[in-house]
Short mmCIF file of N, CA and C in Angstrom, two decimals:
data_model
loop_
_atom_site.label_atom_id
_atom_site.label_comp_id
_atom_site.label_asym_id
_atom_site.label_seq_id
_atom_site.Cartn_x
_atom_site.Cartn_y
_atom_site.Cartn_z
N ALA A 28 -0.63 4.93 13.77
CA ALA A 28 -1.21 3.67 13.33
C ALA A 28 -0.77 3.32 11.91
N ALA A 29 -0.74 4.31 11.02
CA ALA A 29 -0.34 4.06 9.64
C ALA A 29 1.11 3.58 9.56
N GLU A 30 1.96 4.16 10.38
CA GLU A 30 3.37 3.77 10.38
C GLU A 30 3.51 2.30 10.79
N HIS A 31 2.75 1.90 11.79
CA HIS A 31 2.80 0.51 12.25
C HIS A 31 2.30 -0.45 11.16
N LYS A 32 1.19 -0.10 10.52
CA LYS A 32 0.67 -0.93 9.43
C LYS A 32 1.69 -1.05 8.30
N PHE A 33 2.34 0.07 7.99
CA PHE A 33 3.33 0.07 6.90
C PHE A 33 4.52 -0.82 7.25
N MET A 34 4.98 -0.75 8.49
CA MET A 34 6.10 -1.61 8.89
C MET A 34 5.71 -3.09 8.83
N GLU A 35 4.49 -3.41 9.23
CA GLU A 35 4.02 -4.80 9.12
C GLU A 35 3.97 -5.23 7.65
N PHE A 36 3.52 -4.33 6.78
CA PHE A 36 3.47 -4.58 5.34
C PHE A 36 4.87 -4.86 4.80
N ILE A 37 5.84 -4.04 5.19
CA ILE A 37 7.22 -4.21 4.74
C ILE A 37 7.76 -5.59 5.14
N VAL A 38 7.51 -5.98 6.36
CA VAL A 38 7.98 -7.28 6.85
C VAL A 38 7.26 -8.42 6.13
N LYS A 39 5.94 -8.33 6.06
CA LYS A 39 5.14 -9.41 5.45
C LYS A 39 5.54 -9.66 4.00
N TYR A 40 5.76 -8.60 3.23
CA TYR A 40 6.05 -8.75 1.80
C TYR A 40 7.53 -8.56 1.47
N ASN A 41 8.38 -8.57 2.50
CA ASN A 41 9.83 -8.50 2.32
C ASN A 41 10.24 -7.33 1.42
N LYS A 42 9.69 -6.17 1.72
CA LYS A 42 9.98 -4.97 0.93
C LYS A 42 11.25 -4.29 1.45
N SER A 43 11.95 -3.62 0.54
CA SER A 43 13.07 -2.77 0.94
C SER A 43 13.15 -1.62 -0.05
N TYR A 44 13.59 -0.48 0.44
CA TYR A 44 13.64 0.73 -0.37
C TYR A 44 15.06 1.28 -0.30
N GLY A 45 15.56 1.74 -1.44
CA GLY A 45 16.95 2.14 -1.55
C GLY A 45 17.31 3.45 -0.89
N THR A 46 16.34 4.34 -0.75
CA THR A 46 16.61 5.65 -0.17
C THR A 46 15.48 6.04 0.78
N ILE A 47 15.75 7.01 1.63
CA ILE A 47 14.71 7.50 2.53
C ILE A 47 13.60 8.18 1.73
N GLU A 48 13.97 8.80 0.60
CA GLU A 48 12.96 9.44 -0.25
C GLU A 48 12.00 8.40 -0.81
N GLU A 49 12.55 7.27 -1.27
CA GLU A 49 11.68 6.21 -1.79
C GLU A 49 10.82 5.64 -0.67
N PHE A 50 11.41 5.46 0.52
CA PHE A 50 10.65 4.97 1.67
C PHE A 50 9.46 5.88 1.94
N LYS A 51 9.69 7.18 1.96
CA LYS A 51 8.62 8.14 2.22
C LYS A 51 7.58 8.12 1.10
N PHE A 52 8.04 8.02 -0.15
CA PHE A 52 7.13 7.96 -1.29
C PHE A 52 6.24 6.72 -1.20
N ARG A 53 6.84 5.57 -0.90
CA ARG A 53 6.08 4.32 -0.80
C ARG A 53 5.13 4.35 0.40
N PHE A 54 5.57 4.97 1.47
CA PHE A 54 4.69 5.13 2.63
C PHE A 54 3.46 5.94 2.23
N ASP A 55 3.67 7.02 1.50
CA ASP A 55 2.54 7.85 1.05
C ASP A 55 1.59 7.05 0.17
N GLN A 56 2.14 6.24 -0.73
CA GLN A 56 1.30 5.40 -1.59
C GLN A 56 0.50 4.41 -0.75
N PHE A 57 1.16 3.82 0.24
CA PHE A 57 0.50 2.86 1.13
C PHE A 57 -0.64 3.53 1.89
N VAL A 58 -0.41 4.73 2.39
CA VAL A 58 -1.44 5.45 3.14
C VAL A 58 -2.64 5.75 2.24
N LYS A 59 -2.39 6.14 0.99
CA LYS A 59 -3.49 6.39 0.05
C LYS A 59 -4.31 5.12 -0.14
N MET A 60 -3.64 3.98 -0.34
CA MET A 60 -4.35 2.72 -0.52
C MET A 60 -5.08 2.32 0.76
N ASP A 61 -4.47 2.56 1.90
CA ASP A 61 -5.11 2.24 3.17
C ASP A 61 -6.41 3.02 3.33
N THR A 62 -6.42 4.27 2.90
CA THR A 62 -7.62 5.09 2.95
C THR A 62 -8.71 4.51 2.06
N VAL A 63 -8.33 4.10 0.86
CA VAL A 63 -9.29 3.46 -0.06
C VAL A 63 -9.87 2.20 0.57
N ILE A 64 -9.00 1.38 1.13
CA ILE A 64 -9.43 0.12 1.75
C ILE A 64 -10.36 0.38 2.92
N GLU A 65 -9.97 1.26 3.82
CA GLU A 65 -10.77 1.54 5.01
C GLU A 65 -12.12 2.16 4.63
N THR A 66 -12.12 3.07 3.68
CA THR A 66 -13.36 3.70 3.24
C THR A 66 -14.32 2.66 2.67
N HIS A 67 -13.80 1.81 1.80
CA HIS A 67 -14.64 0.76 1.22
C HIS A 67 -15.17 -0.19 2.30
N ASN A 68 -14.30 -0.64 3.16
CA ASN A 68 -14.69 -1.64 4.17
C ASN A 68 -15.66 -1.09 5.22
N ASN A 69 -15.78 0.22 5.30
CA ASN A 69 -16.72 0.83 6.24
C ASN A 69 -18.07 1.15 5.61
N THR A 70 -18.29 0.65 4.40
CA THR A 70 -19.57 0.80 3.73
C THR A 70 -20.14 -0.58 3.44
N PRO A 71 -21.45 -0.69 3.34
CA PRO A 71 -22.04 -1.99 3.02
C PRO A 71 -21.57 -2.47 1.64
N SER A 72 -21.10 -3.69 1.59
CA SER A 72 -20.60 -4.25 0.34
C SER A 72 -20.61 -5.77 0.43
N SER A 73 -20.58 -6.40 -0.72
CA SER A 73 -20.55 -7.87 -0.76
C SER A 73 -19.13 -8.41 -0.69
N TYR A 74 -18.14 -7.51 -0.66
CA TYR A 74 -16.75 -7.95 -0.58
C TYR A 74 -15.93 -7.00 0.30
N VAL A 75 -14.77 -7.49 0.72
CA VAL A 75 -13.88 -6.74 1.60
C VAL A 75 -12.55 -6.54 0.88
N LEU A 76 -11.98 -5.36 1.01
CA LEU A 76 -10.66 -5.09 0.45
C LEU A 76 -9.60 -5.29 1.52
N ALA A 77 -8.37 -5.58 1.08
CA ALA A 77 -7.24 -5.75 2.01
C ALA A 77 -5.95 -5.39 1.29
N HIS A 78 -4.91 -5.18 2.06
CA HIS A 78 -3.60 -4.89 1.48
C HIS A 78 -3.03 -6.15 0.84
N ASN A 79 -2.19 -5.93 -0.18
CA ASN A 79 -1.43 -7.01 -0.79
C ASN A 79 -0.06 -6.45 -1.18
N LYS A 80 0.72 -7.25 -1.87
CA LYS A 80 2.11 -6.84 -2.17
C LYS A 80 2.19 -5.60 -3.07
N PHE A 81 1.06 -5.17 -3.64
CA PHE A 81 1.05 -4.01 -4.52
C PHE A 81 0.56 -2.74 -3.83
N SER A 82 0.35 -2.77 -2.56
CA SER A 82 -0.22 -1.63 -1.84
C SER A 82 0.68 -0.41 -1.80
N ASP A 83 1.93 -0.54 -2.18
CA ASP A 83 2.82 0.63 -2.23
C ASP A 83 3.10 1.09 -3.66
N TYR A 84 2.37 0.53 -4.62
CA TYR A 84 2.53 0.91 -6.03
C TYR A 84 1.65 2.11 -6.36
N THR A 85 2.10 2.90 -7.33
CA THR A 85 1.24 3.94 -7.88
C THR A 85 0.25 3.27 -8.83
N ASP A 86 -0.80 4.00 -9.21
CA ASP A 86 -1.76 3.46 -10.16
C ASP A 86 -1.08 3.10 -11.49
N SER A 87 -0.20 3.97 -11.96
CA SER A 87 0.45 3.71 -13.24
C SER A 87 1.40 2.51 -13.16
N GLU A 88 2.08 2.32 -12.05
CA GLU A 88 2.94 1.14 -11.90
C GLU A 88 2.10 -0.14 -11.94
N PHE A 89 0.97 -0.11 -11.26
CA PHE A 89 0.10 -1.28 -11.23
C PHE A 89 -0.49 -1.54 -12.62
N GLU A 90 -0.93 -0.50 -13.30
CA GLU A 90 -1.52 -0.65 -14.64
C GLU A 90 -0.51 -1.22 -15.63
N ARG A 91 0.75 -0.88 -15.51
CA ARG A 91 1.78 -1.41 -16.43
C ARG A 91 1.93 -2.92 -16.31
N MET A 92 1.54 -3.47 -15.16
CA MET A 92 1.66 -4.90 -14.96
C MET A 92 0.52 -5.67 -15.60
N LEU A 93 -0.58 -5.00 -15.90
CA LEU A 93 -1.76 -5.67 -16.46
C LEU A 93 -1.61 -6.00 -17.92
#
């Protein structure tokens, strides 16, 4: 299921990775974020989380953009 979600993410956000190592690294980052999203969305909350174009970024990569 995670592989399918990741492939949909790649297509939706027009992502491409230069090496298989980067592909695997970004997949791992995506899976970590997917776990955060699913965990949050399965608890009572006033908001829902979802994937966006940054779902394959590390925390430090995302923080550098702020």
